mmCIF file of C-alpha atoms in Angstrom:
data_model
loop_
_atom_site.group_PDB
_atom_site.id
_atom_site.type_symbol
_atom_site.label_atom_id
_atom_site.label_comp_id
_atom_site.label_asym_id
_atom_site.label_seq_id
_atom_site.Cartn_x
_atom_site.Cartn_y
_atom_site.Cartn_z
ATOM 1 C CA MET A 1 29.822 -12.765 -134.303
ATOM 2 C CA ASP A 2 27.850 -15.301 -135.862
ATOM 3 C CA VAL A 3 24.254 -14.431 -136.525
ATOM 4 C CA LEU A 4 21.278 -16.738 -134.941
ATOM 5 C CA SER A 5 17.865 -16.606 -136.562
ATOM 6 C CA GLY A 6 15.871 -13.920 -134.297
ATOM 7 C CA ILE A 7 13.425 -16.685 -133.270
ATOM 8 C CA GLU A 8 16.734 -19.013 -131.823
ATOM 9 C CA LEU A 9 18.208 -16.009 -130.095
ATOM 10 C CA SER A 10 14.914 -15.239 -128.573
ATOM 11 C CA ARG A 11 13.993 -18.955 -127.953
ATOM 12 C CA ARG A 12 17.495 -19.194 -125.701
ATOM 13 C CA TYR A 13 17.031 -15.569 -123.818
ATOM 14 C CA TRP A 14 13.805 -17.093 -122.819
ATOM 15 C CA LEU A 15 15.099 -20.718 -121.546
ATOM 16 C CA GLU A 16 18.869 -19.022 -120.161
ATOM 17 C CA VAL A 17 18.215 -15.611 -119.106
ATOM 18 C CA VAL A 18 14.332 -14.674 -118.350
ATOM 19 C CA ALA A 19 12.686 -18.372 -117.546
ATOM 20 C CA PRO A 20 14.779 -18.691 -114.366
ATOM 21 C CA ILE A 21 14.226 -14.825 -113.787
ATOM 22 C CA ILE A 22 10.028 -15.900 -113.879
ATOM 23 C CA ASP A 23 10.420 -18.630 -111.873
ATOM 24 C CA ASP A 24 12.066 -16.792 -109.304
ATOM 25 C CA LEU A 25 9.654 -13.969 -109.059
ATOM 26 C CA LEU A 26 6.342 -15.861 -110.203
ATOM 27 C CA PRO A 27 7.258 -19.205 -108.554
ATOM 28 C CA GLY A 28 4.215 -21.360 -110.039
ATOM 29 C CA VAL A 29 2.055 -19.108 -111.879
ATOM 30 C CA PRO A 30 0.930 -21.029 -115.256
ATOM 31 C CA ARG A 31 2.622 -18.932 -118.043
ATOM 32 C CA ALA A 32 3.368 -18.908 -121.238
ATOM 33 C CA ALA A 33 6.478 -17.509 -123.494
ATOM 34 C CA ALA A 34 6.217 -16.644 -126.992
ATOM 35 C CA ARG A 35 8.034 -14.494 -129.605
ATOM 36 C CA VAL A 36 5.430 -13.030 -131.632
ATOM 37 C CA GLY A 37 4.501 -10.013 -133.250
ATOM 38 C CA ALA A 38 6.128 -7.762 -135.301
ATOM 39 C CA GLY A 39 9.110 -8.188 -137.004
ATOM 40 C CA SER A 40 11.282 -10.081 -139.783
ATOM 41 C CA ASP A 41 12.302 -12.928 -137.463
ATOM 42 C CA VAL A 42 8.644 -13.377 -136.459
ATOM 43 C CA LEU A 43 8.192 -14.502 -139.995
ATOM 44 C CA GLY A 44 11.506 -16.388 -140.053
ATOM 45 C CA PHE A 45 12.693 -13.716 -142.924
ATOM 46 C CA ASP A 46 15.441 -11.938 -140.955
ATOM 47 C CA ASP A 47 18.700 -11.969 -142.195
ATOM 48 C CA GLU A 48 22.000 -10.247 -141.579
ATOM 49 C CA ARG A 49 20.658 -6.857 -143.047
ATOM 50 C CA SER A 50 17.834 -6.783 -140.275
ATOM 51 C CA THR A 51 20.390 -6.862 -137.455
ATOM 52 C CA ASP A 52 21.032 -2.715 -138.416
ATOM 53 C CA HIS A 53 18.106 -1.335 -135.909
ATOM 54 C CA GLY A 54 15.710 -2.754 -133.426
ATOM 55 C CA TRP A 55 17.439 -6.021 -133.334
ATOM 56 C CA GLY A 56 17.969 -8.281 -129.710
ATOM 57 C CA PRO A 57 16.330 -10.781 -127.738
ATOM 58 C CA ARG A 58 12.959 -10.575 -127.182
ATOM 59 C CA VAL A 59 10.042 -12.547 -125.156
ATOM 60 C CA VAL A 60 6.439 -11.897 -124.743
ATOM 61 C CA ILE A 61 5.461 -13.495 -121.677
ATOM 62 C CA PHE A 62 1.485 -14.259 -120.761
ATOM 63 C CA VAL A 63 0.416 -14.584 -117.447
ATOM 64 C CA ASP A 64 -3.357 -15.284 -116.281
ATOM 65 C CA ASN A 65 -3.276 -12.512 -113.341
ATOM 66 C CA LEU A 66 -1.332 -9.655 -113.348
ATOM 67 C CA TYR A 67 -2.715 -8.066 -110.462
ATOM 68 C CA SER A 68 -2.489 -4.732 -110.046
ATOM 69 C CA ASP A 69 -1.044 -1.965 -112.482
ATOM 70 C CA ASN A 70 1.526 -1.210 -109.479
ATOM 71 C CA GLU A 71 2.635 -4.520 -108.851
ATOM 72 C CA LYS A 72 2.860 -5.361 -112.728
ATOM 73 C CA ARG A 73 5.444 -2.197 -112.727
ATOM 74 C CA LYS A 74 7.297 -3.796 -109.904
ATOM 75 C CA LEU A 75 7.620 -6.825 -111.899
ATOM 76 C CA VAL A 76 8.698 -5.304 -114.801
ATOM 77 C CA GLY A 77 11.094 -3.049 -112.483
ATOM 78 C CA ALA A 78 12.224 -6.569 -110.937
ATOM 79 C CA ILE A 79 13.133 -8.155 -114.406
ATOM 80 C CA ASP A 80 14.807 -5.161 -115.404
ATOM 81 C CA ALA A 81 17.390 -5.277 -112.283
ATOM 82 C CA ARG A 82 18.152 -9.151 -112.866
ATOM 83 C CA ILE A 83 18.261 -9.298 -116.866
ATOM 84 C CA PRO A 84 22.510 -8.638 -118.027
ATOM 85 C CA VAL A 85 23.246 -6.022 -120.187
ATOM 86 C CA THR A 86 23.891 -8.179 -123.112
ATOM 87 C CA PHE A 87 22.968 -11.768 -123.932
ATOM 88 C CA LEU A 88 25.453 -13.459 -126.853
ATOM 89 C CA GLY A 89 27.125 -10.522 -127.802
ATOM 90 C CA TRP A 90 23.851 -8.467 -128.298
ATOM 91 C CA PRO A 91 22.465 -6.055 -126.285
ATOM 92 C CA THR A 92 19.307 -7.148 -124.021
ATOM 93 C CA ARG A 93 18.322 -2.869 -123.895
ATOM 94 C CA PHE A 94 17.334 -1.475 -127.344
ATOM 95 C CA ALA A 95 14.552 0.486 -129.371
ATOM 96 C CA ALA A 96 12.230 -1.336 -130.760
ATOM 97 C CA THR A 97 10.901 0.551 -132.819
ATOM 98 C CA SER A 98 12.536 4.250 -134.697
ATOM 99 C CA ASP A 99 10.742 6.480 -132.165
ATOM 100 C CA GLY A 100 11.228 4.111 -128.955
ATOM 101 C CA SER A 101 13.531 3.761 -126.100
ATOM 102 C CA GLU A 102 16.437 1.785 -124.923
ATOM 103 C CA GLN A 103 14.702 -0.961 -123.281
ATOM 104 C CA HIS A 104 14.478 -4.303 -122.327
ATOM 105 C CA GLN A 105 12.326 -6.442 -124.465
ATOM 106 C CA VAL A 106 10.489 -8.498 -122.036
ATOM 107 C CA ALA A 107 6.957 -7.876 -121.962
ATOM 108 C CA LEU A 108 4.189 -9.272 -119.666
ATOM 109 C CA THR A 109 0.680 -9.525 -120.615
ATOM 110 C CA THR A 110 -2.439 -11.405 -120.979
ATOM 111 C CA VAL A 111 -3.382 -13.694 -123.878
ATOM 112 C CA ARG A 112 -6.543 -11.479 -124.311
ATOM 113 C CA ALA A 113 -5.264 -7.981 -123.612
ATOM 114 C CA TRP A 114 -2.274 -9.075 -126.491
ATOM 115 C CA PHE A 115 -4.394 -10.189 -129.085
ATOM 116 C CA MET A 116 -7.220 -7.283 -128.272
ATOM 117 C CA GLY A 117 -4.139 -5.070 -128.669
ATOM 118 C CA THR A 118 -2.927 -6.603 -131.325
ATOM 119 C CA LEU A 119 -5.851 -7.599 -133.744
ATOM 120 C CA GLY A 120 -8.704 -5.512 -131.713
ATOM 121 C CA PHE A 121 -11.042 -8.096 -130.880
ATOM 122 C CA ASP A 122 -10.651 -11.348 -128.603
ATOM 123 C CA PRO A 123 -10.207 -14.550 -130.362
ATOM 124 C CA SER A 124 -10.978 -16.641 -127.353
ATOM 125 C CA ASP A 125 -14.684 -15.313 -127.705
ATOM 126 C CA ASP A 126 -16.868 -15.774 -130.797
ATOM 127 C CA ILE A 127 -15.040 -14.118 -133.927
ATOM 128 C CA THR A 128 -18.178 -12.603 -136.118
ATOM 129 C CA PRO A 129 -17.231 -11.931 -139.892
ATOM 130 C CA ALA A 130 -16.232 -8.041 -139.177
ATOM 131 C CA ASP A 131 -13.509 -9.264 -136.891
ATOM 132 C CA TRP A 132 -12.046 -11.329 -139.931
ATOM 133 C CA LEU A 133 -12.551 -8.635 -142.351
ATOM 134 C CA SER A 134 -11.334 -5.937 -140.707
ATOM 135 C CA ALA A 135 -8.072 -7.465 -139.449
ATOM 136 C CA PRO A 136 -5.036 -7.215 -142.055
ATOM 137 C CA SER A 137 -3.735 -10.327 -143.383
ATOM 138 C CA GLN A 138 -0.158 -9.094 -142.220
ATOM 139 C CA ILE A 139 -1.032 -8.555 -139.082
ATOM 140 C CA LEU A 140 -3.246 -12.396 -138.799
ATOM 141 C CA ARG A 141 0.305 -13.871 -139.947
ATOM 142 C CA THR A 142 2.388 -12.267 -137.416
ATOM 143 C CA SER A 143 -0.038 -13.226 -134.601
ATOM 144 C CA ILE A 144 0.458 -16.750 -135.509
ATOM 145 C CA ALA A 145 3.874 -16.895 -136.773
ATOM 146 C CA GLY A 146 6.738 -17.067 -134.625
ATOM 147 C CA ALA A 147 7.614 -19.467 -131.979
ATOM 148 C CA VAL A 148 5.855 -20.193 -128.348
ATOM 149 C CA PHE A 149 8.603 -21.607 -126.669
ATOM 150 C CA GLU A 150 6.200 -22.666 -123.475
ATOM 151 C CA ASP A 151 2.177 -22.800 -122.979
ATOM 152 C CA ALA A 152 1.588 -24.465 -119.547
ATOM 153 C CA THR A 153 -2.280 -23.892 -119.647
ATOM 154 C CA GLY A 154 -2.193 -24.070 -123.902
ATOM 155 C CA ASP A 155 -4.140 -21.035 -123.999
ATOM 156 C CA LEU A 156 -1.912 -18.922 -126.295
ATOM 157 C CA THR A 157 -1.893 -22.144 -128.402
ATOM 158 C CA ARG A 158 -5.006 -22.711 -128.828
ATOM 159 C CA VAL A 159 -6.151 -19.090 -129.953
ATOM 160 C CA ARG A 160 -3.557 -19.215 -132.538
ATOM 161 C CA GLU A 161 -5.034 -22.605 -133.887
ATOM 162 C CA ARG A 162 -8.166 -20.545 -133.619
ATOM 163 C CA LEU A 163 -6.169 -17.973 -135.842
ATOM 164 C CA SER A 164 -4.507 -19.774 -138.433
ATOM 165 C CA TRP A 165 -7.317 -19.523 -141.137
ATOM 166 C CA TYR A 166 -10.650 -17.904 -142.200
ATOM 167 C CA PRO A 167 -13.668 -19.946 -141.805
ATOM 168 C CA ASP A 168 -14.958 -21.238 -145.330
ATOM 169 C CA ASP A 169 -18.058 -18.382 -145.451
ATOM 170 C CA VAL A 170 -15.079 -15.522 -145.171
ATOM 171 C CA TRP A 171 -12.514 -17.710 -147.223
ATOM 172 C CA LEU A 172 -14.875 -18.373 -150.318
ATOM 173 C CA TYR A 173 -15.968 -14.313 -149.670
ATOM 174 C CA LEU A 174 -12.238 -13.096 -149.856
ATOM 175 C CA LEU A 175 -11.830 -15.762 -152.694
ATOM 176 C CA GLY A 176 -14.753 -14.184 -154.374
ATOM 177 C CA CYS A 177 -13.675 -10.561 -153.868
ATOM 178 C CA GLN A 178 -9.884 -11.297 -155.369
ATOM 179 C CA TRP A 179 -10.917 -12.709 -158.505
ATOM 180 C CA ARG A 180 -13.423 -9.457 -158.645
ATOM 181 C CA ARG A 181 -10.606 -7.547 -158.526
ATOM 182 C CA ILE A 182 -8.785 -9.360 -161.549
ATOM 183 C CA ASP A 183 -11.884 -9.671 -163.094
ATOM 184 C CA GLN A 184 -12.449 -5.677 -163.233
ATOM 185 C CA GLU A 185 -8.973 -5.070 -164.975
ATOM 186 C CA GLU A 186 -7.863 -8.165 -166.856
ATOM 187 C CA PRO A 187 -8.716 -6.772 -170.589
ATOM 188 C CA PHE A 188 -6.678 -3.138 -169.585
ATOM 189 C CA VAL A 189 -3.275 -4.002 -169.994
ATOM 190 C CA GLY A 190 -4.265 -4.856 -174.018
ATOM 191 C CA ARG A 191 -6.948 -2.083 -173.871
ATOM 192 C CA ALA A 192 -4.322 0.805 -172.590
ATOM 193 C CA GLY A 193 -1.511 -0.614 -175.190
ATOM 194 C CA GLU A 194 -3.959 -0.742 -178.152
ATOM 195 C CA ALA A 195 -4.266 3.174 -176.921
ATOM 196 C CA SER A 196 -0.540 3.482 -176.970
ATOM 197 C CA ASP A 197 -0.206 4.189 -173.296
ATOM 198 C CA ASP A 198 2.445 1.654 -172.711
ATOM 199 C CA LEU A 199 3.022 2.812 -169.313
ATOM 200 C CA GLY A 200 -0.492 2.579 -168.853
ATOM 201 C CA SER A 201 -0.475 -1.059 -169.861
ATOM 202 C CA ALA A 202 2.637 -1.660 -167.213
ATOM 203 C CA VAL A 203 0.662 -0.338 -164.236
ATOM 204 C CA VAL A 204 -2.457 -2.771 -164.668
ATOM 205 C CA ALA A 205 0.170 -5.197 -165.094
ATOM 206 C CA ALA A 206 2.095 -4.660 -162.019
ATOM 207 C CA ARG A 207 -1.763 -4.430 -160.497
ATOM 208 C CA LEU A 208 -2.846 -7.761 -161.797
ATOM 209 C CA VAL A 209 0.330 -9.563 -160.645
ATOM 210 C CA ARG A 210 -0.356 -7.977 -157.107
ATOM 211 C CA ASP A 211 -3.554 -9.402 -157.363
ATOM 212 C CA LEU A 212 -2.814 -12.608 -158.747
ATOM 213 C CA MET A 213 0.200 -13.063 -155.777
ATOM 214 C CA ARG A 214 -2.523 -12.596 -153.304
ATOM 215 C CA LEU A 215 -5.265 -14.516 -154.869
ATOM 216 C CA CYS A 216 -2.333 -17.396 -154.641
ATOM 217 C CA PHE A 217 -1.949 -16.715 -150.812
ATOM 218 C CA LEU A 218 -5.583 -17.565 -150.532
ATOM 219 C CA ILE A 219 -5.527 -20.175 -152.517
ATOM 220 C CA GLU A 220 -3.362 -21.774 -150.820
ATOM 221 C CA ARG A 221 -4.550 -20.582 -147.013
ATOM 222 C CA GLN A 222 -1.622 -18.506 -146.285
ATOM 223 C CA TYR A 223 -2.160 -14.722 -144.607
ATOM 224 C CA ALA A 224 -0.153 -12.256 -147.125
ATOM 225 C CA PRO A 225 2.610 -10.418 -145.241
ATOM 226 C CA TYR A 226 3.092 -6.690 -146.171
ATOM 227 C CA SER A 227 4.810 -5.239 -149.187
ATOM 228 C CA LYS A 228 8.468 -5.833 -147.986
ATOM 229 C CA TRP A 229 8.108 -9.982 -147.630
ATOM 230 C CA LEU A 230 5.231 -10.180 -150.462
ATOM 231 C CA GLY A 231 7.541 -12.001 -152.971
ATOM 232 C CA THR A 232 10.612 -13.459 -150.399
ATOM 233 C CA ALA A 233 6.714 -15.181 -148.962
ATOM 234 C CA PHE A 234 5.139 -15.936 -152.273
ATOM 235 C CA SER A 235 8.622 -17.905 -153.310
ATOM 236 C CA ARG A 236 7.970 -20.396 -150.848
ATOM 237 C CA LEU A 237 4.241 -21.026 -151.614
ATOM 238 C CA ARG A 238 3.653 -23.825 -153.538
ATOM 239 C CA CYS A 239 3.621 -22.406 -156.426
ATOM 240 C CA GLY A 240 5.848 -19.922 -156.217
ATOM 241 C CA SER A 241 8.364 -21.634 -158.356
ATOM 242 C CA THR A 242 6.085 -22.507 -161.168
ATOM 243 C CA LEU A 243 4.510 -18.955 -161.101
ATOM 244 C CA ALA A 244 7.380 -16.588 -159.917
ATOM 245 C CA PRO A 245 9.543 -16.942 -162.983
ATOM 246 C CA MET A 246 6.362 -15.513 -165.420
ATOM 247 C CA LEU A 247 5.529 -12.973 -163.038
ATOM 248 C CA ARG A 248 9.053 -11.108 -163.115
ATOM 249 C CA ALA A 249 8.793 -11.837 -167.029
ATOM 250 C CA ALA A 250 5.450 -9.957 -167.479
ATOM 251 C CA LEU A 251 6.734 -7.037 -164.890
ATOM 252 C CA ALA A 252 9.739 -7.197 -167.274
ATOM 253 C CA ALA A 253 7.922 -7.144 -170.777
ATOM 254 C CA THR A 254 8.158 -4.089 -173.073
ATOM 255 C CA ASP A 255 4.693 -3.864 -174.741
ATOM 256 C CA TRP A 256 1.275 -4.966 -173.985
ATOM 257 C CA ARG A 257 1.297 -8.344 -176.444
ATOM 258 C CA SER A 258 4.303 -9.819 -174.073
ATOM 259 C CA ARG A 259 2.726 -8.858 -171.094
ATOM 260 C CA GLU A 260 -0.412 -10.934 -172.055
ATOM 261 C CA GLY A 261 1.620 -13.528 -173.259
ATOM 262 C CA VAL A 262 2.502 -14.141 -170.269
ATOM 263 C CA LEU A 263 -0.206 -13.582 -168.233
ATOM 264 C CA VAL A 264 -2.078 -15.505 -170.217
ATOM 265 C CA PRO A 265 -0.725 -18.739 -168.906
ATOM 266 C CA VAL A 266 -0.739 -17.464 -165.132
ATOM 267 C CA TYR A 267 -4.757 -16.824 -165.592
ATOM 268 C CA GLU A 268 -4.983 -20.296 -166.442
ATOM 269 C CA HIS A 269 -2.090 -21.988 -163.676
ATOM 270 C CA VAL A 270 -4.230 -20.073 -161.143
ATOM 271 C CA ALA A 271 -7.564 -20.953 -162.189
ATOM 272 C CA ARG A 272 -6.481 -24.885 -161.924
ATOM 273 C CA MET A 273 -5.471 -24.268 -158.600
ATOM 274 C CA PHE A 274 -8.512 -22.616 -157.479
ATOM 275 C CA ASN A 275 -10.376 -25.811 -159.030
ATOM 276 C CA ALA A 276 -8.699 -28.213 -157.383
ATOM 277 C CA LEU A 277 -9.827 -26.988 -154.132
ATOM 278 C CA GLY A 278 -13.233 -28.200 -154.467
ATOM 279 C CA LEU A 279 -14.889 -25.243 -153.073
ATOM 280 C CA THR A 280 -17.405 -24.712 -155.869
ATOM 281 C CA GLU A 281 -18.295 -26.955 -159.276
ATOM 282 C CA PRO A 282 -14.968 -26.216 -161.248
ATOM 283 C CA GLU A 283 -15.339 -23.426 -164.326
ATOM 284 C CA GLU A 284 -13.926 -23.959 -167.442
ATOM 285 C CA PRO A 285 -9.571 -22.777 -166.709
ATOM 286 C CA THR A 286 -9.137 -21.294 -170.052
ATOM 287 C CA VAL A 287 -8.759 -17.545 -171.618
ATOM 288 C CA ARG A 288 -10.991 -16.405 -173.882
ATOM 289 C CA TYR A 289 -11.499 -12.954 -175.987
ATOM 290 C CA PHE A 290 -12.889 -10.118 -174.008
ATOM 291 C CA TYR A 291 -16.040 -9.552 -176.016
ATOM 292 C CA ASN A 292 -15.339 -8.895 -179.869
ATOM 293 C CA ARG A 293 -11.914 -7.346 -178.931
ATOM 294 C CA PRO A 294 -8.311 -9.049 -179.418
ATOM 295 C CA PHE A 295 -7.273 -8.975 -175.601
ATOM 296 C CA ARG A 296 -7.369 -12.152 -174.245
ATOM 297 C CA VAL A 297 -8.789 -12.772 -170.730
ATOM 298 C CA LEU A 298 -10.044 -15.383 -168.122
ATOM 299 C CA ASN A 299 -13.341 -13.497 -167.684
ATOM 300 C CA SER A 300 -12.727 -13.837 -163.711
ATOM 301 C CA GLY A 301 -16.134 -13.027 -162.949
ATOM 302 C CA ARG A 302 -17.253 -16.772 -163.657
ATOM 303 C CA PHE A 303 -14.906 -17.451 -160.203
ATOM 304 C CA VAL A 304 -16.566 -14.683 -158.380
ATOM 305 C CA ALA A 305 -20.184 -15.724 -158.965
ATOM 306 C CA ALA A 306 -19.094 -19.840 -158.012
ATOM 307 C CA CYS A 307 -17.712 -18.293 -155.168
ATOM 308 C CA MET A 308 -20.481 -15.604 -154.035
ATOM 309 C CA ALA A 309 -23.154 -19.075 -154.813
ATOM 310 C CA LYS A 310 -21.383 -20.671 -151.825
ATOM 311 C CA THR A 311 -21.105 -17.804 -149.120
ATOM 312 C CA ALA A 312 -23.597 -16.318 -146.527
ATOM 313 C CA LEU A 313 -21.667 -13.412 -147.417
ATOM 314 C CA ALA A 314 -22.116 -12.804 -150.275
ATOM 315 C CA HIS A 315 -24.955 -9.649 -149.865
ATOM 316 C CA LEU A 316 -21.772 -7.637 -148.025
ATOM 317 C CA GLY A 317 -20.902 -7.241 -152.118
ATOM 318 C CA ASP A 318 -17.382 -7.332 -153.511
ATOM 319 C CA ALA A 319 -15.394 -4.354 -151.479
ATOM 320 C CA GLY A 320 -13.752 -7.339 -149.378
ATOM 321 C CA SER A 321 -11.711 -7.250 -146.775
ATOM 322 C CA ILE A 322 -9.780 -4.154 -145.024
ATOM 323 C CA ASP A 323 -6.720 -5.842 -147.516
ATOM 324 C CA GLN A 324 -9.043 -6.045 -150.394
ATOM 325 C CA PHE A 325 -10.171 -2.187 -150.341
ATOM 326 C CA VAL A 326 -7.714 -0.166 -148.462
ATOM 327 C CA ASP A 327 -3.963 0.309 -149.635
ATOM 328 C CA ASN A 328 -2.396 2.168 -147.134
ATOM 329 C CA THR A 329 0.367 1.167 -144.893
ATOM 330 C CA ASP A 330 -0.865 2.783 -141.757
ATOM 331 C CA VAL A 331 -3.895 1.690 -141.854
ATOM 332 C CA LEU A 332 -3.212 -1.761 -142.350
ATOM 333 C CA SER A 333 -0.186 -1.778 -140.182
ATOM 334 C CA ASN A 334 -1.637 -0.523 -136.898
ATOM 335 C CA ARG A 335 -4.743 -2.006 -135.104
ATOM 336 C CA GLU A 336 -6.480 1.443 -134.115
ATOM 337 C CA GLN A 337 -6.434 2.540 -137.519
ATOM 338 C CA ALA A 338 -7.663 -0.383 -138.869
ATOM 339 C CA ALA A 339 -10.089 -0.745 -136.219
ATOM 340 C CA GLY A 340 -11.767 2.141 -137.321
ATOM 341 C CA LEU A 341 -13.025 0.953 -140.795
ATOM 342 C CA ARG A 342 -14.493 -1.946 -138.667
ATOM 343 C CA ASP A 343 -17.771 0.534 -138.899
ATOM 344 C CA PHE A 344 -17.931 0.863 -142.669
ATOM 345 C CA ILE A 345 -17.573 -3.327 -142.920
ATOM 346 C CA VAL A 346 -20.306 -3.432 -140.659
ATOM 347 C CA ARG A 347 -22.500 -0.888 -142.085
ATOM 348 C CA ARG A 348 -22.565 -2.896 -145.218
ATOM 349 C CA ASP A 349 -24.593 -5.547 -143.571
ATOM 350 C CA PRO A 350 -27.993 -4.750 -142.903
ATOM 351 C CA ARG A 351 -27.670 -7.444 -140.408
ATOM 352 C CA ARG A 352 -24.315 -5.867 -138.511
ATOM 353 C CA ILE A 353 -21.820 -8.564 -139.177
#
């Protein structure tokens, strides 16, 4: 069978199957419908391989009033009774996760409940710095990706627009913290190599490659996805076609001098990208030697200082957001786990952000 994109499959499922059912069950009730949340199709990265598990038509329906839990259960049951077994050749009942049960993937919720369950806060209210800093970028990305098929009140669209990017203070703070990660390790590619630790040099280079990629996402105002799609999404950034071959060369290099030789123009290119934002006074975007040692670095601490001078969040220190001080899939992919670190973020600020 021809493989539609997941978004198009879900769009047609809504228009041709689910919307008529909802018209009948909830006549005249304002609603929104969308394909949002987890899934490669939401990010637009799905392909034929994506269809081998957890694949099929899905839609989230947002209704302002869901009445009682009992009435909601009756609605879900009524929807289940009317949904066909297949749609365009795809099962309509399947397990969305590896440990889930086979069931239809039509969810009923409210805008507030969905975002509270996904992010841990209601973005229709004031979004605090602690909210932003404790929300993993991969979850923010899936919250605003996908497609909205219908939005009678506009509430879902307005919330997604509010989440489209960080406020400037938070953005500058995250940029500064990301520059700090680079500043802390850029001399070590050469130092480890000079000490005959080529494996260590290669590991540091790989860490720097990932940190530079994530810095580019920040500069281009895009939330970074999780690791499986980091390279795919990076290739679609404006800088991707220029920097991706250079970063691949850095990873393929077999000695520290070759790694450094490739990373140097990357540092300088990214520094120029940052300067072009006009958020701070421009810094000289060229490398220099690390003290009197033969290692070329950007001395990224200059960019850290420039960012921190412009943000009201500088007093939080350089730990940054959850993505910048945690590297654990269970935390970054799970709202409850991530929310547990919100207290750590708040404790960094005596004013309780």
